[in-house]
Coordinates of C-alpha atoms in Angstrom, one line a residue:
M1 CA 33.0 -104.6 11.5
S2 CA 35.3 -102.4 9.4
L3 CA 38.9 -103.1 8.8
E4 CA 40.1 -100.1 10.8
L5 CA 37.8 -100.9 13.8
R6 CA 39.2 -104.5 13.8
R7 CA 42.8 -103.1 13.6
K8 CA 42.2 -100.7 16.5
L9 CA 40.5 -103.2 18.7
F10 CA 43.4 -105.7 18.2
H11 CA 45.9 -102.9 18.7
F12 CA 44.2 -101.6 21.8
T13 CA 43.7 -105.0 23.5
S14 CA 47.1 -106.5 22.7
I15 CA 49.1 -103.4 23.7
L16 CA 47.0 -102.8 26.9
G17 CA 47.7 -106.4 27.8
C18 CA 51.4 -105.8 27.2
A19 CA 51.2 -102.7 29.4
F20 CA 50.1 -104.6 32.4
L21 CA 52.6 -107.4 31.7
I22 CA 55.3 -104.7 31.8
K23 CA 53.9 -103.3 35.0
L24 CA 53.8 -106.6 36.8
Y25 CA 56.7 -108.5 35.2
P26 CA 59.1 -106.1 33.4
L27 CA 61.8 -108.7 32.7
L28 CA 59.3 -111.2 31.4
A29 CA 57.7 -108.5 29.2
C30 CA 61.1 -107.6 27.8
L31 CA 61.7 -111.2 26.8
A32 CA 58.2 -111.6 25.4
L33 CA 58.6 -108.4 23.3
A34 CA 62.0 -109.5 22.0
L35 CA 60.5 -112.9 20.9
S36 CA 57.4 -111.2 19.5
S37 CA 59.6 -108.8 17.5
L38 CA 61.5 -111.7 16.0
F39 CA 58.2 -113.5 15.2
L40 CA 56.7 -110.3 13.6
F41 CA 59.9 -109.7 11.6
L42 CA 59.5 -113.2 10.1
I43 CA 55.9 -112.4 9.2
V44 CA 56.8 -109.1 7.6
R45 CA 59.5 -110.9 5.6
K46 CA 56.9 -113.6 4.7
V47 CA 59.1 -116.4 5.8
E48 CA 57.0 -119.4 4.8
P49 CA 56.9 -121.7 7.9
V50 CA 55.8 -118.7 10.0
Y51 CA 53.8 -116.6 7.6
E52 CA 51.7 -119.2 5.7
P53 CA 49.8 -120.7 8.6
L54 CA 48.9 -117.2 9.8
K55 CA 48.4 -115.5 6.4
R56 CA 44.6 -115.3 6.7
L57 CA 44.7 -113.8 10.2
V58 CA 47.4 -111.3 9.3
L59 CA 45.6 -110.2 6.1
F60 CA 42.3 -110.0 8.1
L61 CA 44.0 -107.3 10.2
E62 CA 46.1 -105.6 7.6
R63 CA 45.5 -102.6 5.4
P64 CA 45.7 -103.4 1.6
K65 CA 48.5 -100.8 1.2
N66 CA 50.6 -103.0 3.6
Y67 CA 50.1 -106.3 1.9
D68 CA 53.6 -106.3 0.6
R69 CA 54.9 -105.9 4.2
P70 CA 52.1 -107.4 6.4
G71 CA 52.4 -106.8 10.1
V72 CA 55.0 -104.0 9.7
Q73 CA 53.2 -101.6 12.1
A74 CA 52.8 -104.3 14.7
L75 CA 56.5 -104.9 14.4
W76 CA 57.2 -101.2 15.0
A77 CA 55.0 -101.3 18.0
C78 CA 56.8 -104.4 19.4
L79 CA 60.2 -102.8 18.7
G80 CA 59.1 -99.6 20.4
L81 CA 57.8 -101.3 23.5
F82 CA 60.9 -103.6 23.6
T83 CA 63.2 -100.6 23.3
A84 CA 61.3 -98.8 26.0
C85 CA 61.6 -101.9 28.3
L86 CA 65.3 -102.2 27.7
L87 CA 65.9 -98.5 28.4
F88 CA 63.3 -97.7 31.1
S89 CA 62.3 -101.1 32.6
A90 CA 58.9 -100.8 34.4
D91 CA 58.5 -97.2 33.3
A92 CA 57.8 -98.7 29.8
F93 CA 54.3 -99.3 31.3
Y94 CA 53.6 -95.6 30.7
G95 CA 54.6 -95.8 27.0
A96 CA 52.5 -98.9 26.4
L97 CA 49.4 -97.4 28.2
V98 CA 49.7 -94.2 26.2
L99 CA 50.1 -96.1 22.9
A100 CA 47.1 -98.3 23.6
V101 CA 44.7 -95.7 24.8
G102 CA 46.0 -92.6 23.0
D103 CA 46.1 -94.2 19.6
A104 CA 42.6 -95.6 19.9
A105 CA 41.2 -92.2 21.0
A106 CA 43.1 -90.3 18.2
W107 CA 41.6 -92.7 15.6
L108 CA 38.1 -92.4 17.0
V109 CA 38.1 -88.6 17.2
G110 CA 40.4 -87.9 14.3
S111 CA 38.7 -90.1 11.7
H112 CA 35.2 -88.8 12.6
L113 CA 35.8 -85.1 13.6
G114 CA 39.3 -84.3 12.4
R115 CA 39.4 -81.2 10.2
L116 CA 42.7 -79.4 11.1
R117 CA 45.5 -81.5 9.5
V118 CA 49.2 -81.8 10.3
R119 CA 50.7 -84.3 7.8
D120 CA 48.4 -87.3 7.9
K121 CA 47.1 -86.6 11.4
S122 CA 44.5 -84.2 12.8
L123 CA 44.8 -81.8 15.6
E124 CA 41.5 -83.0 17.0
G125 CA 42.8 -86.6 17.1
S126 CA 46.0 -85.5 18.8
L127 CA 44.0 -83.6 21.4
A128 CA 41.9 -86.8 22.0
F129 CA 45.2 -88.8 22.2
F130 CA 46.5 -86.4 24.9
L131 CA 43.2 -86.3 27.0
A132 CA 42.6 -90.0 26.9
S133 CA 46.2 -90.8 27.8
F134 CA 46.2 -88.3 30.6
L135 CA 43.0 -89.8 32.1
A136 CA 44.3 -93.4 31.6
L137 CA 47.5 -92.5 33.4
L138 CA 46.0 -90.7 36.4
P139 CA 45.1 -93.9 38.4
F140 CA 48.8 -94.9 38.2
T141 CA 50.7 -91.7 38.7
G142 CA 50.4 -88.1 39.8
G143 CA 48.8 -85.4 37.8
T144 CA 52.1 -83.7 36.8
E145 CA 53.6 -86.9 35.6
A146 CA 50.4 -87.9 33.7
L147 CA 50.4 -84.5 32.1
A148 CA 54.1 -84.7 31.0
V149 CA 53.9 -88.4 29.8
S150 CA 50.6 -87.9 27.8
L151 CA 51.9 -84.7 26.2
A152 CA 55.1 -86.5 25.2
G153 CA 53.1 -89.3 23.6
A154 CA 50.7 -86.9 21.8
L155 CA 53.6 -84.8 20.4
A156 CA 55.5 -87.9 19.3
E157 CA 52.4 -89.2 17.5
L158 CA 51.8 -85.9 15.8
L159 CA 55.4 -84.7 15.1
L160 CA 57.6 -87.8 14.9
P161 CA 56.2 -90.1 12.2
Y162 CA 59.6 -91.7 11.5
P163 CA 60.3 -94.5 11.6
D164 CA 56.7 -95.1 12.8
D165 CA 54.5 -93.5 15.5
N166 CA 54.0 -97.0 16.9
F167 CA 57.7 -96.9 17.7
T168 CA 58.2 -93.3 18.7
V169 CA 55.2 -93.0 21.0
P170 CA 56.1 -95.7 23.6
V171 CA 59.8 -94.7 23.6
A172 CA 59.0 -90.9 24.1
A173 CA 56.3 -91.5 26.7
S174 CA 58.4 -94.0 28.6
A175 CA 61.4 -91.7 28.5
V176 CA 59.4 -88.8 30.0
G177 CA 57.8 -91.2 32.6
W178 CA 61.3 -92.3 33.6
L179 CA 62.6 -88.7 33.8
V180 CA 59.7 -87.2 35.8

């Protein structure tokens, strides 16, 4: 199994699990995300008592370009989901679902079929992000809300790379879910 596939499977399953924790128990999810963010911060900083026992697992899931700051994208995802929980409570479910499903679809399509580039993303991947997110949201909300939330997530992923799309996507999608 390739490194990117391992990363995407881990990303998808962990964030999807988080989405349903937010849906069922938003306050517990907020606490879990706060603690996870602290834990990941210690990993990124390579604090010995935390990082050393997990080093092999972390490096198994990390891109070589991030070895100096292992787990940094997971930290951004946790911080984005935590921020969404703090600001939008149970509506953070939308942001988590969009991040889990949309990011996986964008990678699958973008890495294999992506030709039209915007920064380091592909328009084909962004379209897949939007469509997959829209379909994933439909069982949980109306079509108009699913359309707005999935569009917000796809645009955040494509156009708002800073600080990291793992942060901007759940916050933007949750904000739109809360507003609509």
